[in-house]
Coordinates of C-alpha atoms and ligand atoms in Angstrom, one line a residue:
Chain A
X1104 CA 2.9 -13.7 -42.5
X1105 CA 0.8 -12.2 -45.2
X1106 CA 2.0 -10.1 -47.7
X1107 CA 0.8 -6.9 -48.0
X1108 CA 0.0 -5.0 -51.4
X1109 CA 1.9 -1.4 -51.6
X1110 CA -1.4 -0.1 -51.7
X1111 CA -2.8 -1.7 -48.3
X1112 CA 0.9 -0.7 -46.8
X1113 CA 0.4 3.1 -47.8
X1114 CA -3.4 3.1 -46.9
X1115 CA -2.3 1.6 -43.2
X1116 CA 0.4 4.6 -43.1
X1117 CA -2.1 7.2 -44.2
X1118 CA -4.8 5.8 -41.3
X1119 CA -2.0 5.8 -38.9
X1120 CA -0.9 9.2 -39.9
X1121 CA -4.5 10.5 -39.5
X1122 CA -5.0 8.8 -36.1
X1123 CA -1.8 10.3 -34.7
X1124 CA -2.5 13.9 -35.7
X1125 CA -6.0 13.2 -34.0
X1126 CA -4.5 12.5 -31.2
X1127 CA -2.2 15.7 -31.3
X1128 CA -5.4 17.5 -31.5
X1129 CA -7.0 15.7 -28.8
X1130 CA -4.2 15.6 -26.7
X1131 CA -5.0 16.9 -22.8
X1132 CA -3.3 19.1 -20.6
X1133 CA -3.8 16.8 -17.8
X1134 CA -5.7 17.9 -14.8
X1135 CA -5.2 17.1 -11.1
X1136 CA -8.3 15.8 -9.3
X1137 CA -8.8 16.0 -5.5
X1138 CA -10.9 13.7 -3.7
X1139 CA -11.7 14.5 -0.2
X1140 CA -11.0 15.2 2.4
X1141 CA -14.5 14.5 2.9
X1142 CA -15.9 12.3 0.5
X1143 CA -18.7 9.4 0.9
X1144 CA -16.3 7.4 -0.9
X1145 CA -13.2 7.6 1.5
X1146 CA -15.0 6.2 4.4
X1147 CA -14.2 9.4 6.4
X1148 CA -11.9 12.0 5.9
X1149 CA -9.4 10.4 3.5
X1150 CA -7.7 12.7 0.8
X1151 CA -6.5 11.2 -2.5
X1152 CA -4.9 13.5 -5.0
X1153 CA -4.8 12.1 -8.5
X1154 CA -2.9 13.4 -11.8
X1155 CA -5.2 12.6 -14.7
X1156 CA -4.5 12.1 -18.3
X1157 CA -7.8 12.4 -20.0
X1158 CA -9.9 9.5 -17.7
X1159 CA -6.9 7.5 -16.6
X1160 CA -4.7 8.3 -13.6
X1161 CA -1.1 8.7 -14.1
X1162 CA -0.2 9.8 -10.5
X1163 CA -2.1 9.4 -7.1
X1164 CA -0.9 9.8 -3.6
X1165 CA -3.3 9.7 -0.6
X1166 CA -2.9 12.5 2.1
X1167 CA -3.6 11.0 5.4
X1168 CA -3.4 13.0 8.7
X1169 CA -6.9 14.4 8.7
X1170 CA -8.3 12.3 11.7
X1171 CA -4.8 12.0 13.4
X1172 CA -5.7 11.9 17.2
X1173 CA -2.4 11.1 18.6
X1174 CA -3.2 7.9 20.4
X1175 CA 0.7 6.9 20.6
X1176 CA 1.4 9.8 22.4
X1177 CA -1.9 9.8 24.5
X1178 CA -1.3 6.4 26.2
X1179 CA 2.2 7.6 27.5
X1180 CA -0.7 10.2 29.8
X1181 CA -2.8 7.1 30.6
X1182 CA -3.1 4.3 33.0
X1183 CA -3.2 0.8 31.7
X1184 CA -6.9 0.3 32.5
X1185 CA -7.4 3.7 30.8
X1186 CA -5.8 3.0 27.4
X1187 CA -8.8 0.6 26.5
X1188 CA -11.0 3.2 26.5
X1189 CA -8.7 5.2 23.6
X1190 CA -8.0 2.2 21.7
X1191 CA -11.2 1.5 21.3
X1192 CA -11.9 4.3 19.2
X1193 CA -9.0 3.4 16.4
X1194 CA -11.1 1.2 14.4
X1195 CA -14.5 2.5 15.4
X1196 CA -16.8 -0.3 13.6
X1197 CA -15.1 -3.1 15.5
X1198 CA -14.1 -1.4 18.7
X1199 CA -14.0 -4.6 20.7
X1200 CA -11.3 -6.1 18.7
X1201 CA -9.4 -3.2 19.2
X1202 CA -9.0 -3.4 23.1
X1203 CA -7.8 -7.3 22.6
X1204 CA -4.2 -7.1 21.5
X1205 CA -3.3 -4.5 23.8
X1206 CA -5.1 -6.3 26.6
X1207 CA -3.1 -9.5 25.9
X1208 CA -0.1 -7.4 25.7
X1209 CA -0.3 -6.3 29.0
X1210 CA -1.0 -9.7 30.5
X1211 CA 2.0 -10.9 28.7
X1212 CA 3.8 -8.6 30.8
X1213 CA 2.1 -9.4 33.8
X1214 CA 2.4 -13.0 33.0
X1215 CA -1.3 -14.0 34.0
X1216 CA -3.7 -15.3 31.6
X1217 CA -7.8 -14.6 31.4
X1218 CA -9.9 -18.0 32.8
X1219 CA -11.1 -20.1 30.1
X1220 CA -14.6 -18.5 30.4
X1221 CA -13.5 -15.0 29.8
X1222 CA -11.2 -16.4 26.9
X1223 CA -14.2 -17.9 25.1
X1224 CA -16.3 -14.8 25.8
X1225 CA -13.5 -12.7 24.2
X1226 CA -13.2 -14.4 21.3
X1227 CA -17.0 -14.5 20.7
X1228 CA -17.4 -10.6 21.3
X1229 CA -14.4 -10.0 19.2
X1230 CA -16.0 -12.1 16.1
X1231 CA -19.2 -10.4 17.0
X1232 CA -17.5 -6.9 16.5
X1233 CA -15.7 -8.3 13.0
X1234 CA -19.2 -9.0 11.8
X1235 CA -20.8 -5.7 12.9
X1236 CA -17.5 -4.5 10.8
X1237 CA -17.7 -6.2 7.6
X1238 CA -21.9 -6.3 7.4
X1239 CA -21.7 -2.3 7.4
X1240 CA -18.8 -2.8 4.6
X1241 CA -20.7 -5.0 2.2
X1242 CA -23.6 -2.9 2.6
X1243 CA -21.5 0.2 1.8
X1244 CA -20.0 -1.3 -1.4
X1245 CA -23.1 -0.7 -2.9
X1246 CA -23.6 2.7 -1.9
X1247 CA -20.1 3.2 -3.6
X1248 CA -21.1 2.0 -6.9
X1249 CA -24.3 3.3 -6.6
X1250 CA -26.9 1.0 -5.3
X1251 CA -28.7 2.4 -2.2
X1252 CA -30.3 -0.7 -1.2
X1253 CA -27.7 -3.0 0.3
X1254 CA -26.6 -0.1 3.0
X1255 CA -30.7 -0.2 4.4
X1256 CA -30.1 -4.0 4.9
X1257 CA -26.9 -3.7 6.2
X1258 CA -28.0 -1.5 9.1
X1259 CA -31.2 -3.0 9.9
X1260 CA -29.2 -6.3 10.4
X1261 CA -26.2 -4.8 11.9
X1262 CA -28.7 -3.2 14.9
X1263 CA -29.1 -7.1 15.8
X1264 CA -24.8 -7.5 16.5
X1265 CA -25.0 -3.9 18.0
X1266 CA -28.0 -5.0 20.4
X1267 CA -25.9 -8.1 21.1
X1268 CA -23.0 -6.2 22.1
X1269 CA -24.8 -3.5 23.9
X1270 CA -26.5 -6.0 25.9
X1271 CA -23.5 -7.7 27.2
X1272 CA -21.2 -4.6 27.4
X1273 CA -23.4 -1.6 27.9
X1274 CA -22.0 0.1 24.8
X1275 CA -22.9 0.1 21.0
X1276 CA -19.8 0.3 19.5
X1277 CA -17.4 1.4 22.0
X1278 CA -17.7 -1.2 24.5
X1279 CA -14.6 -0.6 27.1
X1280 CA -15.3 -4.1 28.4
X1281 CA -11.9 -6.1 28.3
X1282 CA -9.7 -5.9 31.6
X1283 CA -6.4 -6.7 32.1
X1284 CA -7.1 -10.4 33.7
X1285 CA -10.1 -11.0 32.0
X1286 CA -13.5 -9.1 31.5
X1287 CA -15.6 -6.2 33.4
X1288 CA -19.0 -8.4 33.7
X1289 CA -20.7 -11.7 32.8
X1290 CA -23.4 -12.6 30.2
X1291 CA -26.4 -11.4 31.0
X1292 CA -29.2 -13.9 31.0
X1293 CA -30.6 -15.8 27.8
X1294 CA -27.5 -14.0 25.8
X1295 CA -26.7 -17.1 24.4
X1296 CA -30.0 -18.0 22.9
X1297 CA -30.5 -14.5 21.4
X1298 CA -27.3 -14.7 19.9
X1299 CA -27.6 -18.2 18.3
X1300 CA -30.8 -16.6 16.5
X1301 CA -29.2 -13.1 15.4
X1302 CA -26.5 -15.7 13.7
X1303 CA -29.4 -17.0 11.7
X1304 CA -30.5 -13.8 10.6
X1305 CA -26.9 -12.6 9.6
X1306 CA -26.4 -15.7 7.6
X1307 CA -29.4 -14.6 5.9
X1308 CA -28.0 -11.2 5.1
X1309 CA -25.0 -13.0 3.9
X1310 CA -27.3 -14.8 1.4
X1311 CA -28.9 -11.6 0.2
X1312 CA -26.2 -9.7 -0.3
X1313 CA -24.8 -12.4 -2.2
X1314 CA -27.6 -12.2 -4.5
X1315 CA -28.1 -8.9 -4.6
X1316 CA -24.6 -7.2 -4.7
X1317 CA -22.3 -10.2 -6.1
X1318 CA -24.3 -11.6 -8.6
X1319 CA -25.2 -8.2 -9.9
X1320 CA -23.8 -8.0 -13.6
X1321 CA -23.1 -4.4 -13.0
X1322 CA -21.4 -4.9 -9.9
X1323 CA -19.3 -8.0 -11.6
X1324 CA -18.2 -5.7 -14.3
X1325 CA -16.9 -3.1 -12.0
X1326 CA -15.0 -5.2 -9.6
X1327 CA -13.7 -8.0 -11.6
X1328 CA -10.4 -7.6 -13.0
X1329 CA -10.1 -4.2 -11.7
X1330 CA -7.2 -3.2 -9.4
X1331 CA -5.4 -6.7 -9.8
X1332 CA -2.7 -6.7 -6.8
X1333 CA -0.6 -9.9 -7.1
X1334 CA 0.5 -11.7 -4.0
X1335 CA 4.7 -10.4 -3.9
X1336 CA 3.2 -6.8 -4.4
X1337 CA 0.9 -7.3 -1.8
X1338 CA 3.2 -8.7 0.8
X1339 CA 6.0 -6.2 -0.3
X1340 CA 3.2 -3.2 1.1
X1341 CA 2.8 -5.5 3.8
X1342 CA -1.1 -6.0 3.3
X1343 CA -2.8 -7.9 5.8
X1344 CA -6.4 -9.6 6.5
X1345 CA -9.0 -9.9 3.4
X1346 CA -6.8 -7.9 1.1
X1347 CA -3.6 -10.2 1.7
X1348 CA -5.8 -13.4 1.3
X1349 CA -7.6 -12.2 -1.7
X1350 CA -4.5 -12.6 -3.3
X1351 CA -3.9 -16.1 -2.7
X1352 CA -1.7 -15.7 0.3
X1353 CA -2.9 -18.2 3.1
X1354 CA -2.2 -16.2 6.0
X1355 CA -4.7 -15.7 9.1
X1356 CA -3.1 -15.0 12.6
X1357 CA -6.1 -16.3 14.3
X1358 CA -4.9 -19.6 12.9
X1359 CA -1.2 -19.5 12.7
X1360 CA -0.3 -18.1 16.1
X1361 CA -1.0 -19.2 19.6
X1362 CA -2.9 -17.0 21.7
X1363 CA -4.9 -17.2 24.9
X1364 CA -8.2 -17.0 22.6
X1365 CA -10.7 -19.7 21.7
X1366 CA -10.6 -19.7 18.0
X1367 CA -8.6 -23.3 17.9
X1368 CA -11.7 -24.6 19.8
X1369 CA -14.0 -24.0 16.7
X1370 CA -13.7 -25.5 13.0
X1371 CA -13.4 -23.0 10.5
X1372 CA -11.8 -22.2 7.7
X1373 CA -9.5 -19.8 6.1
X1374 CA -10.6 -18.2 2.8
X1375 CA -8.5 -17.3 -0.2
X1376 CA -9.1 -16.4 -3.5
X1377 CA -6.5 -16.6 -6.4
X1378 CA -7.5 -13.5 -8.5
X1379 CA -6.5 -10.4 -6.2
X1380 CA -8.9 -8.5 -7.8
X1381 CA -11.6 -5.8 -6.3
X1382 CA -14.0 -8.6 -6.4
X1383 CA -11.9 -11.3 -4.5
X1384 CA -11.4 -8.9 -2.0
X1385 CA -15.0 -8.2 -1.4
X1386 CA -15.6 -11.8 -2.0
X1387 CA -13.4 -12.9 0.5
X1388 CA -14.6 -10.5 3.3
X1389 CA -18.2 -11.6 2.6
X1390 CA -17.1 -15.6 3.3
X1391 CA -15.3 -14.4 6.3
X1392 CA -18.6 -12.9 7.8
X1393 CA -20.3 -16.2 7.1
X1394 CA -17.0 -18.3 9.0
X1395 CA -17.4 -15.7 12.0
X1396 CA -20.8 -16.7 12.5
X1397 CA -20.1 -20.2 12.3
X1398 CA -17.0 -19.4 14.9
X1399 CA -19.7 -17.8 17.3
X1400 CA -22.2 -20.8 16.9
X1401 CA -19.7 -23.4 17.7
X1402 CA -18.4 -21.2 20.4
X1403 CA -22.0 -20.6 22.2
X1404 CA -22.0 -24.1 23.0
X1405 CA -18.7 -24.2 24.6
X1406 CA -18.8 -21.4 27.1
X1407 CA -17.4 -23.0 30.0
X1408 CA -18.3 -22.5 33.7
X1409 CA -16.0 -20.6 36.0
X1410 CA -15.0 -16.9 37.1
X1411 CA -14.4 -14.4 34.2
X1412 CA -11.5 -12.3 36.3
X1413 CA -8.4 -14.2 37.7
X1414 CA -6.8 -12.4 40.4
X1415 CA -5.4 -8.9 39.6
X1416 CA -4.3 -6.6 42.3
X1417 CA -6.3 -3.6 42.9
X1418 CA -3.9 -0.7 41.3
X1419 CA -2.4 -2.3 38.2
X1420 CA 1.2 -2.0 37.7
X1421 CA 2.9 -3.6 34.9
X1422 CA 6.3 -4.9 35.2
X1423 CA 9.2 -3.7 33.5
X1424 CA 9.6 -5.2 29.9
X1425 CA 8.7 -5.2 26.1
X1426 CA 6.0 -7.0 24.6
X1427 CA 4.4 -7.2 20.9
X1428 CA 1.1 -9.1 20.6
X1429 CA -1.0 -9.0 17.3
X1430 CA -4.2 -10.4 16.2
X1431 CA -6.4 -10.7 13.2
X1432 CA -8.5 -7.7 13.2
X1433 CA -11.6 -7.4 11.2
X1434 CA -9.2 -4.8 9.0
X1435 CA -6.0 -7.0 9.1
X1436 CA -3.3 -7.6 11.3
X1437 CA -3.4 -5.2 14.6
X1438 CA -0.4 -5.2 16.6
X1439 CA 0.5 -3.4 20.3
X1440 CA 4.1 -3.1 21.2
X1441 CA 4.2 -2.2 24.7
X1442 CA 7.1 -1.0 26.6
X1443 CA 6.4 -0.7 30.0
X1444 CA 8.7 0.8 32.7
X1445 CA 7.1 -0.6 35.9
X1446 CA 4.8 2.4 36.0
X1447 CA 1.1 3.2 36.2
X1448 CA 1.0 3.9 32.7
X1449 CA 3.2 2.4 29.6
X1450 CA 6.0 3.9 28.6
X1451 CA 5.6 3.6 25.0
X1452 CA 2.9 1.8 22.9
X1453 CA 3.4 1.5 19.2
X1454 CA 0.5 0.9 17.5
X1455 CA 0.4 -1.1 14.5
X1456 CA -3.0 -0.7 12.4
X1457 CA -4.0 -2.7 9.2
X1458 CA -5.4 0.3 7.2
X1459 CA -2.3 2.1 7.3
X1460 CA -0.3 -0.4 5.4
X1461 CA -3.5 -1.1 3.6
X1462 CA -3.7 2.2 1.7
X1463 CA 0.1 2.5 1.5
X1464 CA -0.4 0.5 -1.6
X1465 CA -2.9 3.0 -3.1
X1466 CA -0.4 4.7 -5.5
X1467 CA 0.4 1.7 -6.8
X1468 CA -2.4 0.6 -7.4
X1469 CA -4.4 3.6 -8.9
X1470 CA -1.7 3.8 -11.5
X1471 CA -3.1 3.7 -15.0
X1472 CA -6.7 2.8 -13.6
X1473 CA -10.0 5.2 -14.8
X1474 CA -11.5 7.6 -12.9
X1475 CA -14.5 5.5 -12.0
X1476 CA -12.3 2.6 -11.0
X1477 CA -10.5 4.5 -8.1
X1478 CA -13.9 4.4 -6.2
X1479 CA -14.2 0.5 -6.7
X1480 CA -10.6 0.1 -5.5
X1481 CA -10.7 2.2 -2.3
X1482 CA -13.8 0.6 -1.6
X1483 CA -12.4 -3.1 -2.0
X1484 CA -9.4 -2.1 -0.2
X1485 CA -11.6 -1.4 3.1
X1486 CA -9.8 1.2 5.5
X1487 CA -10.9 3.1 8.2
X1488 CA -10.0 6.6 8.7
X1489 CA -9.2 5.8 12.7
X1490 CA -7.3 3.0 11.8
X1491 CA -5.2 5.0 9.1
X1492 CA -4.2 8.1 11.1
X1493 CA -4.8 6.8 14.9
Chain B
X320 CA -42.1 41.4 0.0
X321 CA -42.0 44.7 1.0
X322 CA -42.4 43.9 4.9
X323 CA -39.4 41.6 5.0
X324 CA -37.4 44.1 2.8
X325 CA -38.1 46.7 5.8
X326 CA -37.3 44.2 8.1
X327 CA -40.5 44.0 9.7
X328 CA -42.9 41.0 9.4
X329 CA -45.8 40.1 11.2
X330 CA -45.7 37.2 13.6
X331 CA -48.2 35.1 11.8
X332 CA -46.3 35.2 8.8
X333 CA -42.9 34.7 10.7
X334 CA -44.8 31.5 12.3
X335 CA -45.8 30.4 8.9
X336 CA -42.3 30.7 7.6
X337 CA -40.6 29.4 10.3
X338 CA -42.9 26.2 10.3
X339 CA -42.3 25.3 6.5
X340 CA -38.4 25.8 7.0
X341 CA -38.1 23.5 10.2
X342 CA -40.0 21.0 8.6
X343 CA -37.9 20.9 5.0
X344 CA -34.2 20.8 6.5
X345 CA -31.7 19.2 4.3
X346 CA -28.8 18.1 6.3
X347 CA -25.2 18.0 5.3
X348 CA -23.5 15.1 6.7
X349 CA -20.1 16.2 7.8
X350 CA -19.1 12.8 9.2
X351 CA -15.5 13.1 10.9
X352 CA -14.8 9.8 12.9
X353 CA -16.8 7.4 15.4
X354 CA -19.8 9.4 15.4
X355 CA -20.3 9.4 11.9
X356 CA -21.4 5.7 12.0
X357 CA -24.1 6.7 14.8
X358 CA -25.1 9.6 12.7
X359 CA -25.2 7.3 9.6
X360 CA -27.3 4.6 11.6
X361 CA -30.1 7.7 12.6
X362 CA -30.0 9.0 9.0
X363 CA -29.7 5.9 6.8
X364 CA -31.0 3.0 8.8
X365 CA -34.7 1.8 8.8
X366 CA -35.3 1.5 12.5
X367 CA -34.3 5.3 13.2
X368 CA -35.8 7.1 9.5
X369 CA -35.1 10.6 10.2
X370 CA -37.3 11.6 7.4
X371 CA -40.3 11.3 9.3
X372 CA -39.3 14.3 11.3
X373 CA -39.1 16.1 7.7
X374 CA -35.4 16.2 7.4
X375 CA -33.5 15.0 4.2
X376 CA -30.1 13.6 4.4
X377 CA -27.6 13.6 1.6
X378 CA -27.9 16.7 -0.2
X379 CA -25.4 17.0 -3.2
X380 CA -23.4 19.7 -2.2
X381 CA -23.2 22.1 1.2
X382 CA -24.5 24.5 -0.9
X383 CA -27.6 22.9 -1.2
X384 CA -27.7 22.4 2.7
X385 CA -29.8 24.0 5.5
X386 CA -27.9 22.5 8.2
X387 CA -24.5 20.4 9.2
X388 CA -24.1 17.9 11.4
X389 CA -20.6 18.1 12.5
X390 CA -19.9 14.5 14.2
X391 CA -16.5 13.2 15.3
X392 CA -13.4 14.5 16.1
X393 CA -12.3 17.8 14.4
X394 CA -8.4 18.1 14.2
X395 CA -6.6 20.9 13.5
X396 CA -5.7 19.5 10.2
X397 CA -9.6 19.2 9.5
X398 CA -10.4 22.7 10.9
X399 CA -9.9 25.0 7.8
X400 CA -11.8 22.5 5.9
X401 CA -14.8 22.6 8.4
X402 CA -14.7 26.3 8.3
X403 CA -14.8 26.7 4.3
X404 CA -17.7 24.4 4.4
X405 CA -19.5 26.6 6.9
X406 CA -18.9 29.5 4.7
X407 CA -20.2 27.8 1.6
X408 CA -23.3 27.2 2.9
X409 CA -26.0 29.6 2.1
X410 CA -28.1 31.6 5.0
X411 CA -29.9 30.8 6.7
X412 CA -27.9 28.1 8.3
X413 CA -27.4 26.1 11.5
X414 CA -24.9 23.7 12.7
X415 CA -25.5 20.8 15.4
X416 CA -21.9 19.4 17.1
X417 CA -22.6 15.7 17.4
X418 CA -20.4 14.0 20.1
X419 CA -17.8 15.0 22.7
X420 CA -15.2 15.1 20.3
X421 CA -17.1 18.0 18.3
X422 CA -18.2 19.6 21.4
X423 CA -14.9 19.7 23.6
X424 CA -12.5 17.4 22.6
X425 CA -13.8 14.2 24.0
X426 CA -11.6 11.7 25.2
X427 CA -8.6 13.7 23.6
X428 CA -9.1 16.6 25.3
X429 CA -5.2 16.7 26.2
X430 CA -4.2 15.4 22.7
X431 CA -2.0 17.6 20.5
X432 CA -3.5 17.6 17.1
X433 CA -7.3 17.9 18.1
X434 CA -9.5 20.8 18.1
X435 CA -10.8 21.2 21.5
X436 CA -14.8 22.1 20.5
X437 CA -15.5 22.6 16.8
X438 CA -17.2 26.0 18.1
X439 CA -14.1 27.8 18.0
X440 CA -14.5 27.8 14.6
X441 CA -18.1 27.7 13.5
X442 CA -21.3 28.9 15.6
X443 CA -23.3 25.7 16.9
X444 CA -27.0 25.9 17.7
X445 CA -27.3 22.4 19.2
X446 CA -25.0 20.4 21.3
X447 CA -25.5 16.8 21.6
X448 CA -23.0 15.1 24.2
X449 CA -22.0 11.2 24.4
X450 CA -19.4 9.4 23.2
X451 CA -21.0 8.2 20.7
X452 CA -24.7 9.5 21.1
X453 CA -27.2 7.1 20.1
X454 CA -28.8 7.9 17.4
X455 CA -31.9 8.5 19.5
X456 CA -30.1 11.4 20.8
X457 CA -29.4 12.8 17.4
X458 CA -32.8 12.7 16.5
X459 CA -33.7 14.6 19.8
X460 CA -31.2 17.1 18.6
X461 CA -33.0 17.6 15.2
X462 CA -36.4 18.2 16.9
X463 CA -34.5 20.6 19.4
X464 CA -33.0 22.6 16.3
X465 CA -36.4 22.4 15.0
X466 CA -38.4 23.9 17.9
X467 CA -35.4 26.7 18.0
X468 CA -36.0 27.2 14.0
X469 CA -39.3 27.7 14.8
X470 CA -39.1 30.3 17.4
X471 CA -36.5 32.4 15.4
X472 CA -37.4 35.9 14.8
X473 CA -36.7 36.2 10.7
X474 CA -36.4 40.0 11.0
X475 CA -33.3 39.6 13.0
X476 CA -32.1 37.8 10.7
X477 CA -32.4 39.9 7.5
X478 CA -31.0 42.4 9.8
X479 CA -27.9 40.1 9.7
X480 CA -28.1 39.6 13.4
X481 CA -26.9 36.3 15.3
X482 CA -30.0 34.0 16.1
X483 CA -32.6 35.8 18.0
X484 CA -35.5 34.2 19.5
X485 CA -39.0 35.8 19.1
X486 CA -39.3 36.1 23.0
X487 CA -36.0 37.7 23.0
X488 CA -37.0 40.3 20.1
X489 CA -40.1 40.8 22.4
X490 CA -38.2 40.9 25.7
X491 CA -35.9 43.6 24.0
X492 CA -39.1 45.8 22.5
X493 CA -40.3 45.8 26.2
X494 CA -36.7 46.9 27.6
X495 CA -36.4 49.6 24.8
X496 CA -39.9 51.1 25.6
X497 CA -39.1 51.0 29.5
X498 CA -37.3 53.9 30.6
X499 CA -35.6 52.3 33.4
X500 CA -32.5 50.3 32.5
X501 CA -32.8 46.2 32.7
X502 CA -30.1 43.9 32.0
X503 CA -29.9 42.7 28.4
X504 CA -31.0 39.5 27.4
X505 CA -28.4 37.2 25.9
X506 CA -28.9 37.0 22.3
X507 CA -27.5 33.3 21.8
X508 CA -27.8 30.5 24.2
X509 CA -26.9 26.9 22.7
X510 CA -29.3 24.1 23.3
X511 CA -27.9 21.0 25.5
X512 CA -29.9 17.8 24.4
X513 CA -31.4 16.7 28.0
X514 CA -30.2 20.1 29.5
X515 CA -33.2 21.4 31.3
X516 CA -36.6 22.9 29.4
X517 CA -36.0 25.1 25.9
X518 CA -37.5 28.4 25.6
Ligands
LIG1159 S1 -17.3 11.5 20.5 FE1 -16.5 9.2 20.7 S2 -17.8 8.1 19.6 FE2 -17.6 10.5 18.8 S3 -16.1 10.6 17.5 FE3 -15.4 11.5 19.7 S4 -14.2 9.4 20.1 FE4 -15.5 9.0 18.5

């Protein structure tokens, strides 16, 4: 320890006192900042109320419900095949992926399984909707940080995927294509070759985004080390999907559970990142897009011949019982708890959507950050309002 | 402009004004749900490129916007915000309702929390059906809105009346000059995309 002279000590005390006086003069009252309900950075209509002290957030609270459309109640008055029309619209960027867990739950109750061809096509469409979803996220990421170019690229390349989905299902992004026991239609002619070409384009898109955005110095300095979520906190809040994997937890329902889908037929990898910051979350999503392209390319070679529909009665009545099926959707774990009383429609459906849990961490993650970081943290958590409010 | 103050404008001047207005529209994107993505595709993507129609997306605030595109589900919780947005916009202002949800509730027609039709809250000029409408449908809706603006009687607007087309004004004048009673012409007829010829 260095010995300070009296003179040094006195000057230190004097400087501290001056600082303290200055701080008293500059002390702010604090203000409340309202973000939303309509704000480009909130992907729709999330409202966040922040209490600020100067530039720092002391307290933040998301106010959900601006997009509450009452899905769980509506499913009670719809028949089983009609429910897919509704659940399409929960996560509107990856619509096909929303139908799959519900259909699987209904099939589980009826004790049937889709034929192998339908399973593979289902998986391909599932991954295509993941690509359509995450590519828009990657483009939008730039906009939130003030770079407009990536979003044009994303919209350009996303259109190719949407064209594929449209040519197979007839809908650009609300396909309503999955049926209990299989699929509505077979693939159109030439679809497989076309998909192969599009996957090449999508990989190029990932490379461009990696160069343009992830290699950008400003992007890195705004993302790295911001909004760090440790693994145990992430688990406590029930995060799932890329948000969880970016905290270093190796968890992917596509690999970790057995479903009548075709993910195990392809060779792919679950990416994790040890950092848990905003950059890690975006990076994991970028890698996942590449993995999805890989899965699709491999499955395209293995589409078996055969029917696309098993035998189901014309009027579908699901036997009495309860079933829970969840899958790894673009945003995270999405599950349906279906209770049937043997009627035409479900008695009760509980929807577990990923974004609702993912934004529950917002009060924790926003505590103590600076105002510009609010946007990057929200952007990297990646939620979709329909998925939060349902 | 003394003519304007008196509420009388020569037809060529009106035409000139209307044409200028219809090709410099700032649109406020009020994206609420799934349709917002299609709106984003129409306004933000290189494939559809809305700017060639003379529409400029992304104004800084509704106070600078000429028309608002309400796309998506309006819930009862959101409805006051939509109304407030509408009141913040300066006249002359127009509204496009995009998607079945905004038109009439769409798939949530029997939901307890959805406002069935944004036209309960604000007056709508162009309805675009579809769930979601394709971006091309939105572009057609914008073209129809431009035609509507080109046909508008500015003098009536300045008098504070609802939307009145030039034809309606002419018809009214004709009726007023006629001694016999004729049925009054409906002042505000919304356009539906694909719903037949417009005036
Ligand atoms: S009309 Fe359809 S696509 Fe548009 S917001 Fe409503 S549910 Fe979504």
